[in-house]
Coordinates of C-alpha atoms and ligand atoms in Angstrom, one line a residue:
M1 CA 0.0 0.0 0.0
S2 CA 1.5 3.4 -1.0
Q3 CA 1.8 6.3 1.5
Q4 CA -1.0 8.2 -0.1
T5 CA -3.4 5.2 0.1
K6 CA -2.5 4.8 3.8
A7 CA -3.4 8.4 4.6
V8 CA -7.0 7.9 3.7
V9 CA -7.3 5.0 6.2
E10 CA -5.6 7.0 9.0
E11 CA -7.9 10.0 8.8
S12 CA -11.2 8.2 9.7
P13 CA -12.6 9.6 13.0
A14 CA -14.5 7.4 15.6
L15 CA -18.2 7.4 15.0
P16 CA -20.8 8.0 17.8
P17 CA -22.5 4.9 19.3
A18 CA -25.6 3.8 17.4
P19 CA -29.0 3.9 19.1
A20 CA -31.2 0.9 19.4
P21 CA -32.5 -0.6 16.1
A22 CA -35.6 0.9 14.5
R23 CA -38.6 -1.4 14.2
L24 CA -40.7 -1.8 11.0
T25 CA -44.0 -3.6 11.0
L26 CA -45.0 -5.2 7.7
D27 CA -48.0 -7.5 7.4
G28 CA -48.1 -7.8 11.2
K29 CA -44.5 -9.0 11.4
E30 CA -41.8 -6.9 13.1
H31 CA -38.4 -6.4 11.6
E32 CA -35.4 -4.7 13.3
L33 CA -33.4 -2.2 11.2
P34 CA -30.0 -1.4 12.6
V35 CA -29.3 2.3 12.9
I36 CA -26.1 3.9 11.6
V37 CA -24.9 7.4 12.9
G38 CA -22.4 9.5 11.0
S39 CA -19.8 11.8 12.6
E40 CA -22.1 14.8 12.2
G41 CA -25.0 13.0 13.8
E42 CA -26.8 12.0 10.6
V43 CA -29.0 9.0 11.1
G44 CA -29.5 6.1 8.6
L45 CA -31.6 3.0 8.8
D46 CA -29.7 0.0 7.5
I47 CA -32.1 -1.8 5.2
S48 CA -29.5 -4.0 3.5
Q49 CA -31.1 -7.2 5.0
L50 CA -34.7 -6.1 4.7
R51 CA -35.5 -7.9 1.5
A52 CA -33.9 -11.1 2.6
R53 CA -35.9 -11.1 5.8
S54 CA -39.2 -9.6 4.7
G55 CA -39.4 -9.9 0.9
A56 CA -39.9 -6.1 0.6
I57 CA -37.6 -3.5 -0.8
T58 CA -37.6 0.3 -0.2
F59 CA -38.9 2.6 -2.9
D60 CA -37.2 6.0 -3.4
P61 CA -37.3 7.3 -7.0
G62 CA -34.4 9.8 -7.5
Y63 CA -32.7 8.4 -4.4
G64 CA -33.7 11.5 -2.4
N65 CA -33.8 9.5 0.8
T66 CA -31.3 6.8 0.1
G67 CA -27.8 6.6 1.5
A68 CA -25.7 4.5 -0.9
C69 CA -22.5 4.5 1.1
E70 CA -20.6 5.8 4.1
S71 CA -18.1 8.6 3.1
A72 CA -15.5 10.6 4.9
I73 CA -14.9 13.2 2.2
T74 CA -17.5 15.9 2.2
F75 CA -20.2 17.0 4.6
I76 CA -23.3 19.0 3.6
D77 CA -26.1 20.2 5.8
G78 CA -28.5 21.5 3.2
E79 CA -30.9 23.0 5.8
A80 CA -28.1 25.1 7.4
G81 CA -26.3 25.9 4.1
I82 CA -23.1 24.1 5.3
L83 CA -20.4 22.6 3.0
R84 CA -17.2 21.2 4.3
Y85 CA -14.3 19.3 2.6
R86 CA -12.8 16.8 5.0
G87 CA -14.1 18.9 7.8
Y88 CA -12.9 22.3 6.5
P89 CA -15.6 24.9 5.9
I90 CA -15.8 26.0 2.3
E91 CA -15.8 29.7 3.4
E92 CA -12.4 29.1 5.1
I93 CA -10.9 27.4 2.1
A94 CA -12.2 29.8 -0.6
G95 CA -9.7 32.5 -1.5
R96 CA -7.1 31.0 0.9
A97 CA -6.1 27.7 -0.7
Q98 CA -4.7 26.6 -4.0
F99 CA -6.9 24.2 -6.1
T100 CA -4.0 21.7 -6.1
E101 CA -4.0 21.7 -2.2
I102 CA -7.7 20.9 -2.3
C103 CA -7.2 18.1 -4.8
Y104 CA -4.7 16.6 -2.4
L105 CA -6.9 17.1 0.6
L106 CA -10.0 15.5 -1.0
I107 CA -8.1 12.6 -2.5
Y108 CA -5.6 11.7 0.3
G109 CA -7.6 12.9 3.3
H110 CA -5.3 15.5 4.8
L111 CA -3.9 19.0 4.0
P112 CA -0.5 18.5 2.4
T113 CA 2.6 19.8 4.1
A114 CA 4.7 22.3 2.0
E115 CA 6.9 19.4 0.9
E116 CA 4.0 17.1 0.0
L117 CA 2.3 19.9 -2.0
K118 CA 5.6 20.6 -3.9
D119 CA 6.0 17.0 -4.8
F120 CA 2.3 16.7 -5.8
E121 CA 2.4 19.8 -8.0
N122 CA 5.7 18.7 -9.5
Q123 CA 4.1 15.4 -10.5
L124 CA 1.0 17.2 -11.9
T125 CA 3.3 19.4 -14.0
R126 CA 5.3 16.5 -15.4
H127 CA 2.2 14.6 -16.6
T128 CA 0.3 17.4 -18.4
M129 CA 1.1 16.2 -22.0
I130 CA -1.2 13.8 -23.8
H131 CA 0.2 11.2 -26.1
E132 CA 0.8 12.7 -29.6
D133 CA -1.4 10.0 -31.1
M134 CA -4.4 11.3 -29.1
K135 CA -4.3 14.4 -31.3
K136 CA -5.7 12.2 -34.1
F137 CA -8.9 11.6 -32.0
F138 CA -9.4 15.4 -32.0
E139 CA -8.9 15.4 -35.8
G140 CA -11.8 13.0 -36.1
F141 CA -14.3 15.1 -34.2
P142 CA -16.4 17.6 -36.1
S143 CA -15.3 21.2 -35.3
S144 CA -18.8 21.8 -33.9
A145 CA -18.5 18.9 -31.4
H146 CA -19.6 19.9 -27.8
P147 CA -16.4 20.0 -25.7
M148 CA -18.2 17.9 -23.0
A149 CA -18.5 15.1 -25.6
M150 CA -14.8 15.4 -26.5
L151 CA -13.8 15.5 -22.8
S152 CA -15.7 12.4 -21.9
S153 CA -14.4 10.5 -25.0
M154 CA -10.8 11.6 -24.4
V155 CA -10.9 10.7 -20.7
V156 CA -12.1 7.1 -21.4
S157 CA -9.5 6.9 -24.2
L158 CA -6.8 7.5 -21.6
S159 CA -7.4 3.9 -20.5
T160 CA -6.2 2.7 -23.9
Y161 CA -2.8 4.4 -23.1
Y162 CA -2.6 3.7 -19.4
P163 CA -4.4 0.4 -18.9
K164 CA -2.3 -0.7 -15.8
E165 CA -4.2 -0.2 -12.6
G166 CA -3.7 -3.4 -10.6
R167 CA -1.3 -2.1 -7.9
D168 CA -1.7 1.0 -5.7
D169 CA 1.3 2.7 -7.4
D170 CA -0.2 2.3 -10.8
L171 CA -3.4 3.7 -9.5
D172 CA -1.8 6.7 -7.8
L173 CA 0.0 7.5 -11.1
N174 CA -3.3 7.3 -13.1
V175 CA -4.8 9.7 -10.6
I176 CA -2.0 12.1 -11.3
R177 CA -2.4 11.6 -15.0
L178 CA -6.1 12.3 -14.9
L179 CA -5.7 15.5 -12.9
A180 CA -2.7 16.7 -15.0
K181 CA -4.1 15.8 -18.5
G182 CA -7.7 17.0 -17.8
P183 CA -6.9 20.7 -18.4
T184 CA -4.8 19.8 -21.5
I185 CA -7.7 17.8 -23.0
A186 CA -10.2 20.5 -22.1
A187 CA -8.2 23.3 -23.7
A188 CA -7.6 21.1 -26.8
S189 CA -11.4 20.7 -27.1
Y190 CA -11.8 24.4 -27.2
K191 CA -9.0 24.8 -29.8
K192 CA -10.8 22.2 -31.9
N193 CA -14.0 24.3 -31.8
M194 CA -12.0 27.4 -32.7
G195 CA -10.1 25.7 -35.5
Q196 CA -6.8 26.7 -33.9
P197 CA -3.7 24.6 -33.3
V198 CA -3.4 22.9 -30.0
V199 CA -1.2 24.7 -27.5
Y200 CA 1.2 22.7 -25.5
P201 CA 1.4 23.0 -21.7
R202 CA 4.0 25.1 -19.9
N203 CA 5.8 23.6 -16.9
D204 CA 6.6 27.0 -15.4
L205 CA 3.0 28.0 -14.8
S206 CA 0.6 27.2 -12.0
Y207 CA -2.2 24.6 -12.6
C208 CA -4.8 27.4 -13.4
S209 CA -2.4 29.7 -15.4
N210 CA -1.3 26.7 -17.5
F211 CA -4.9 25.9 -18.4
L212 CA -5.6 29.6 -19.4
H213 CA -2.3 29.6 -21.4
M214 CA -3.5 26.5 -23.3
M215 CA -6.9 28.0 -23.9
F216 CA -5.9 31.5 -25.0
S217 CA -2.4 31.4 -26.5
V218 CA -2.1 31.5 -30.2
P219 CA 1.1 31.1 -32.2
A220 CA 1.0 34.6 -33.6
E221 CA 0.7 36.4 -30.2
P222 CA 2.3 35.9 -26.8
Y223 CA -0.3 35.5 -24.0
E224 CA 0.3 36.7 -20.5
V225 CA -2.0 35.2 -17.9
R226 CA -3.4 38.0 -15.7
P227 CA -3.3 37.2 -12.0
V228 CA -7.0 38.1 -11.6
L229 CA -7.9 35.3 -14.1
D230 CA -5.7 32.7 -12.3
R231 CA -7.3 33.7 -8.9
A232 CA -10.9 33.6 -10.3
L233 CA -10.3 30.2 -11.9
N234 CA -8.7 28.8 -8.8
L235 CA -11.7 29.9 -6.7
L236 CA -14.2 28.5 -9.2
L237 CA -12.4 25.1 -9.3
I238 CA -12.3 24.9 -5.5
L239 CA -16.0 25.7 -5.2
H240 CA -16.8 22.8 -7.6
A241 CA -14.3 20.3 -6.2
D242 CA -16.7 18.0 -4.4
H243 CA -20.4 17.8 -3.4
E244 CA -20.8 14.3 -2.0
Q245 CA -23.3 11.9 -3.6
N246 CA -24.6 14.1 -6.5
C247 CA -25.7 12.6 -9.8
S248 CA -22.2 12.5 -11.5
T249 CA -20.4 11.3 -8.3
S250 CA -22.9 8.6 -7.8
T251 CA -22.4 7.7 -11.4
V252 CA -18.7 7.4 -10.9
R253 CA -19.3 5.2 -7.9
M254 CA -21.9 3.2 -9.8
V255 CA -19.7 2.5 -12.7
G256 CA -16.6 2.0 -10.5
S257 CA -18.5 -0.5 -8.4
S258 CA -18.3 -3.0 -11.3
Q259 CA -14.5 -2.6 -11.1
A260 CA -14.4 -0.6 -14.3
N261 CA -11.2 1.4 -14.4
L262 CA -10.7 4.9 -13.1
F263 CA -10.8 6.6 -16.6
A264 CA -13.9 4.7 -17.6
S265 CA -15.7 5.6 -14.3
I266 CA -14.7 9.3 -14.5
S267 CA -15.7 9.5 -18.1
A268 CA -19.2 8.3 -17.1
G269 CA -19.3 11.0 -14.4
I270 CA -18.5 13.6 -17.0
S271 CA -21.4 12.5 -19.1
A272 CA -23.7 12.6 -16.1
L273 CA -22.5 16.1 -15.3
W274 CA -23.4 17.4 -18.8
G275 CA -27.2 17.4 -18.3
P276 CA -28.8 20.8 -17.7
L277 CA -30.3 19.8 -14.4
H278 CA -26.7 19.1 -13.1
G279 CA -23.5 20.8 -14.3
G280 CA -25.0 21.8 -17.6
A281 CA -27.0 24.3 -15.7
N282 CA -24.2 26.9 -15.8
Q283 CA -24.5 27.0 -19.6
A284 CA -28.3 27.0 -19.4
V285 CA -28.3 29.9 -17.0
I286 CA -26.4 32.2 -19.4
E287 CA -28.6 31.0 -22.3
M288 CA -31.6 31.9 -20.2
L289 CA -30.3 35.3 -19.2
G290 CA -29.5 36.0 -22.8
R291 CA -33.0 35.0 -23.8
I292 CA -34.4 37.5 -21.2
R293 CA -32.1 40.2 -22.4
D294 CA -33.3 39.7 -26.0
D295 CA -36.8 39.8 -24.7
H296 CA -36.4 43.4 -23.6
G297 CA -35.1 42.4 -20.1
D298 CA -38.5 41.3 -19.0
Y299 CA -37.4 39.0 -16.2
K300 CA -40.7 39.0 -14.4
K301 CA -42.3 37.2 -17.3
Y302 CA -39.7 34.4 -16.9
V303 CA -40.4 34.2 -13.1
D304 CA -44.1 33.8 -14.0
M305 CA -43.3 31.2 -16.6
A306 CA -41.2 29.2 -14.1
K307 CA -44.2 29.2 -11.7
D308 CA -46.5 27.9 -14.4
K309 CA -45.9 24.1 -14.3
G310 CA -47.5 23.8 -17.8
S311 CA -44.8 26.0 -19.4
G312 CA -42.1 23.4 -18.9
F313 CA -39.7 26.3 -18.1
K314 CA -37.6 26.3 -14.9
L315 CA -35.4 29.1 -13.6
M316 CA -32.0 27.7 -14.4
G317 CA -29.5 28.1 -11.5
F318 CA -32.3 27.9 -8.9
G319 CA -33.1 25.1 -6.6
H320 CA -31.2 22.2 -5.3
R321 CA -31.9 18.6 -4.1
V322 CA -29.9 19.1 -0.9
Y323 CA -29.8 22.9 -0.2
K324 CA -33.0 24.2 1.3
N325 CA -31.1 27.4 2.2
F326 CA -28.6 29.6 0.3
D327 CA -26.1 27.4 -1.5
P328 CA -22.9 28.5 0.3
R329 CA -21.0 28.3 -3.0
A330 CA -23.4 30.7 -4.6
K331 CA -23.0 33.1 -1.6
I332 CA -19.2 33.1 -2.2
L333 CA -19.6 33.7 -5.9
K334 CA -22.2 36.4 -5.5
A335 CA -19.8 38.3 -3.3
T336 CA -16.9 37.7 -5.8
V337 CA -18.6 38.4 -9.1
D338 CA -18.6 42.3 -8.8
E339 CA -15.0 42.3 -7.7
V340 CA -13.8 40.1 -10.6
L341 CA -15.8 42.0 -13.2
A342 CA -14.5 45.3 -11.8
E343 CA -10.9 44.1 -11.9
L344 CA -11.3 42.9 -15.4
G345 CA -13.0 46.1 -16.4
V346 CA -16.0 44.2 -17.7
S347 CA -19.6 45.4 -17.4
D348 CA -22.1 42.6 -18.2
P349 CA -25.8 43.5 -18.7
L350 CA -26.6 39.8 -17.9
L351 CA -25.3 40.4 -14.3
E352 CA -28.0 43.1 -13.8
I353 CA -30.7 40.8 -15.1
A354 CA -29.4 38.0 -12.9
K355 CA -29.5 40.2 -9.8
A356 CA -33.0 41.5 -10.6
L357 CA -34.2 37.9 -11.3
E358 CA -32.8 36.7 -8.0
E359 CA -34.3 39.6 -6.1
V360 CA -37.8 38.8 -7.4
A361 CA -37.5 35.1 -7.0
L362 CA -36.2 35.4 -3.4
H363 CA -39.4 37.3 -2.4
D364 CA -41.9 35.3 -4.4
E365 CA -44.1 32.9 -2.5
F366 CA -43.6 30.1 -5.1
F367 CA -39.9 30.1 -4.6
V368 CA -39.9 31.0 -0.9
S369 CA -42.3 28.1 0.0
R370 CA -40.3 25.6 -2.0
K371 CA -37.0 26.9 -0.5
L372 CA -35.6 27.6 -4.0
Y373 CA -32.4 29.6 -3.8
P374 CA -29.7 30.4 -6.3
N375 CA -27.2 27.5 -6.7
V376 CA -23.6 27.5 -7.6
D377 CA -24.4 27.7 -11.3
F378 CA -26.3 30.9 -11.1
Y379 CA -23.3 33.3 -10.8
S380 CA -20.4 31.1 -12.1
G381 CA -21.3 31.6 -15.8
I382 CA -21.1 35.4 -15.4
I383 CA -17.5 35.1 -14.1
Y384 CA -16.6 32.6 -16.9
R385 CA -18.0 35.0 -19.5
A386 CA -16.0 37.9 -18.1
M387 CA -12.9 35.7 -18.3
G388 CA -13.5 35.1 -22.0
I389 CA -14.6 31.5 -21.6
P390 CA -17.2 30.5 -24.2
T391 CA -20.5 29.3 -22.9
N392 CA -20.2 25.7 -24.2
M393 CA -16.9 25.4 -22.1
F394 CA -18.6 26.3 -18.7
T395 CA -19.6 22.7 -17.9
V396 CA -16.1 21.5 -18.9
L397 CA -14.7 23.8 -16.2
F398 CA -17.2 22.4 -13.7
A399 CA -15.8 18.9 -14.7
L400 CA -12.2 20.0 -14.2
G401 CA -13.2 21.4 -10.8
R402 CA -15.1 18.2 -9.9
M403 CA -12.3 15.9 -11.0
P404 CA -10.6 15.5 -7.5
G405 CA -14.0 14.9 -5.9
W406 CA -14.8 12.1 -8.4
I407 CA -11.4 10.6 -7.9
A408 CA -11.6 10.8 -4.1
H409 CA -15.0 9.0 -4.1
W410 CA -13.8 6.4 -6.6
R411 CA -10.7 5.6 -4.4
E412 CA -12.8 5.6 -1.2
M413 CA -15.1 3.1 -2.8
L414 CA -12.2 0.9 -4.0
H415 CA -10.8 0.7 -0.4
D416 CA -14.2 0.2 1.3
P417 CA -14.5 -3.5 2.3
R418 CA -18.3 -3.2 2.2
N419 CA -18.3 -2.1 -1.4
R420 CA -20.5 -4.4 -3.6
I421 CA -21.5 -3.9 -7.2
N422 CA -24.2 -1.3 -7.3
R423 CA -27.5 -2.8 -8.4
P424 CA -30.8 -1.2 -7.3
R425 CA -34.0 -3.1 -7.4
Q426 CA -37.4 -2.0 -8.9
I427 CA -41.1 -2.4 -8.5
Y428 CA -42.2 -4.1 -11.7
T429 CA -45.4 -2.5 -13.2
G430 CA -45.5 -4.3 -16.6
P431 CA -47.9 -7.0 -17.8
P432 CA -48.1 -10.3 -15.9
Q433 CA -46.9 -13.5 -17.7
R434 CA -48.7 -14.0 -21.1
P435 CA -48.1 -16.4 -24.0
F436 CA -45.8 -15.3 -26.8
V437 CA -47.6 -14.8 -30.1
P438 CA -45.6 -15.8 -33.2
L439 CA -45.3 -13.1 -36.0
A440 CA -47.6 -15.0 -38.4
Q441 CA -50.4 -14.9 -35.9
R442 CA -50.2 -11.2 -34.9
Ligands
CMC501 N1 -37.6 26.7 -11.3 C1 -39.0 26.5 -11.0 N2 -39.4 25.6 -10.1 C2 -38.5 24.8 -9.5 C3 -37.2 24.9 -9.8 C4 -36.7 25.9 -10.7 N3 -35.4 26.0 -11.0 N4 -36.5 23.9 -9.1 C5 -37.5 23.2 -8.4 N5 -38.7 23.8 -8.7 C6 -40.0 23.3 -8.1 C7 -40.4 22.0 -8.7 O1 -41.2 22.2 -9.8 C8 -41.1 21.4 -7.5 O2 -42.4 22.0 -7.3 P1 -43.6 21.2 -6.7 O3 -43.2 20.8 -5.3 O4 -44.8 22.1 -6.8 O5 -43.8 20.0 -7.7 C9 -40.3 21.9 -6.3 O6 -39.7 23.1 -6.7 C10 -39.2 20.9 -5.8 O7 -38.4 20.6 -6.9 P2 -37.9 19.2 -7.4 O8 -37.9 19.2 -8.9 O9 -38.7 18.1 -6.7 O10 -36.5 19.2 -6.8 P3 -35.3 18.2 -7.1 O11 -34.6 18.0 -5.9 O12 -35.9 17.0 -7.8 O13 -34.5 18.9 -8.3 C11 -33.0 20.5 -9.3 C12 -33.4 19.7 -8.0 C13 -31.7 21.2 -9.0 C14 -32.8 19.5 -10.4 C15 -34.1 21.5 -9.6 O14 -34.2 22.5 -8.6 C16 -33.8 22.2 -11.0 O15 -34.2 21.6 -12.0 N6 -33.2 23.4 -11.0 C17 -32.8 24.0 -12.2 C18 -31.5 23.4 -12.8 C19 -30.3 23.7 -12.0 O16 -30.0 24.9 -11.6 N7 -29.4 22.7 -11.7 C20 -28.2 22.9 -11.0 C21 -28.1 22.3 -9.6 S1 -26.7 22.9 -8.7 C22 -25.3 22.2 -9.5 C23 -25.2 20.8 -9.3 O17 -24.8 20.4 -8.2 O18 -25.5 20.0 -10.2

């Protein structure tokens, strides 16, 4: 077992004692359900033996009330608006840490020492290049390809170049490769869209500056990364770094539970993130704000449309499965957005529309009673836009930020002795048995 693998094991705190089992009565027969208590006092009923003992399963579409694993990575209290990575509040991390430090923290379980961070960053720097042959994959994509499709395809393709994963050392190296090559692949996807030549990474730049260099450098013109851009990107990546069992992370765990390799599992997570109800919402927010601007800025009309269930329209960037209070990440971004735009000298009419929309929604009974607050995607797009990032790259940046979270969960699952292949059950509602009718008689 490598040093880094050991660290995860050593960090687990003692859990509070569990109370007496819960009792469930079904068809007059009583069943005991053991109770599990987490380190922040969250209570779960262990139903893993319920079907074997009673024949019944639990029913929870969308898994809103189902705990699929124990995890020591991220804690969220959605009612209180709390988000902590390995115990550290997001408000204390934001603006004070480097994204690379947070990658290390999430994946290996503790804050790195200066020496550990230097070594980690050095490894990330040395593995940024992708195999020259992989450039041929980019040649094959149409130039209009969505960069999320390219990112997902290229990440699973990494497993054709680095198939070894049997030993912890191989795995640790693949983790580094994924974090290091992610920005290179993402920037190359953008270059493909632009019809520009791929820009190679620079080893003298920080993780964020190197990405911006690969995005915005062109052979004809030297490109200097402005510190404000590096800072803004660093903050955005940190705010997206993990969010416990969300749709994409659960997908990574689901795919990984079959012992599919790291790259295949993360590629599946990238695909799950793409949807507009998840990470794709940051692109959808800007498209919605643009639509409102083009509609003479009539944001109230869109609030009314969102309240009308028949319209099929939702206020993108609003609401969250877990947060029933302000999303703490949105709070940080809202406080940052004016600062970044001012420093960049950008004035964006979409920001004014966003603020007005938020103000109306926060005081509207429909949104208040359903506890619908702006989420992380509501303000992130405005910052990306000001940074010169095109709209279809927003979700790619979400994916780069979420990479350490996905990796941390995948590794945690791998080392969990209770991990089994993920395989939910269902309540069958189709026809009962009936005789097959051959084609000639139909
Ligand atoms: N606009 C209008 N109504 C909404 C919205 C919205 N954005 N979000 C939820 N509602 C309503 C919903 O219709 C339902 O009403 P009712 O109880 O009368 O049927 C109620 O609020 C509860 O919503 P839900 O759909 O049961 O909530 P959920 O937990 O299943 O879905 C969500 C959460 C984030 C998918 C949803 O709020 C949504 O679609 N929001 C817009 C998309 C978005 O911003 N997604 C990014 C999420 S944050 C980034 C991430 O982690 O992925």
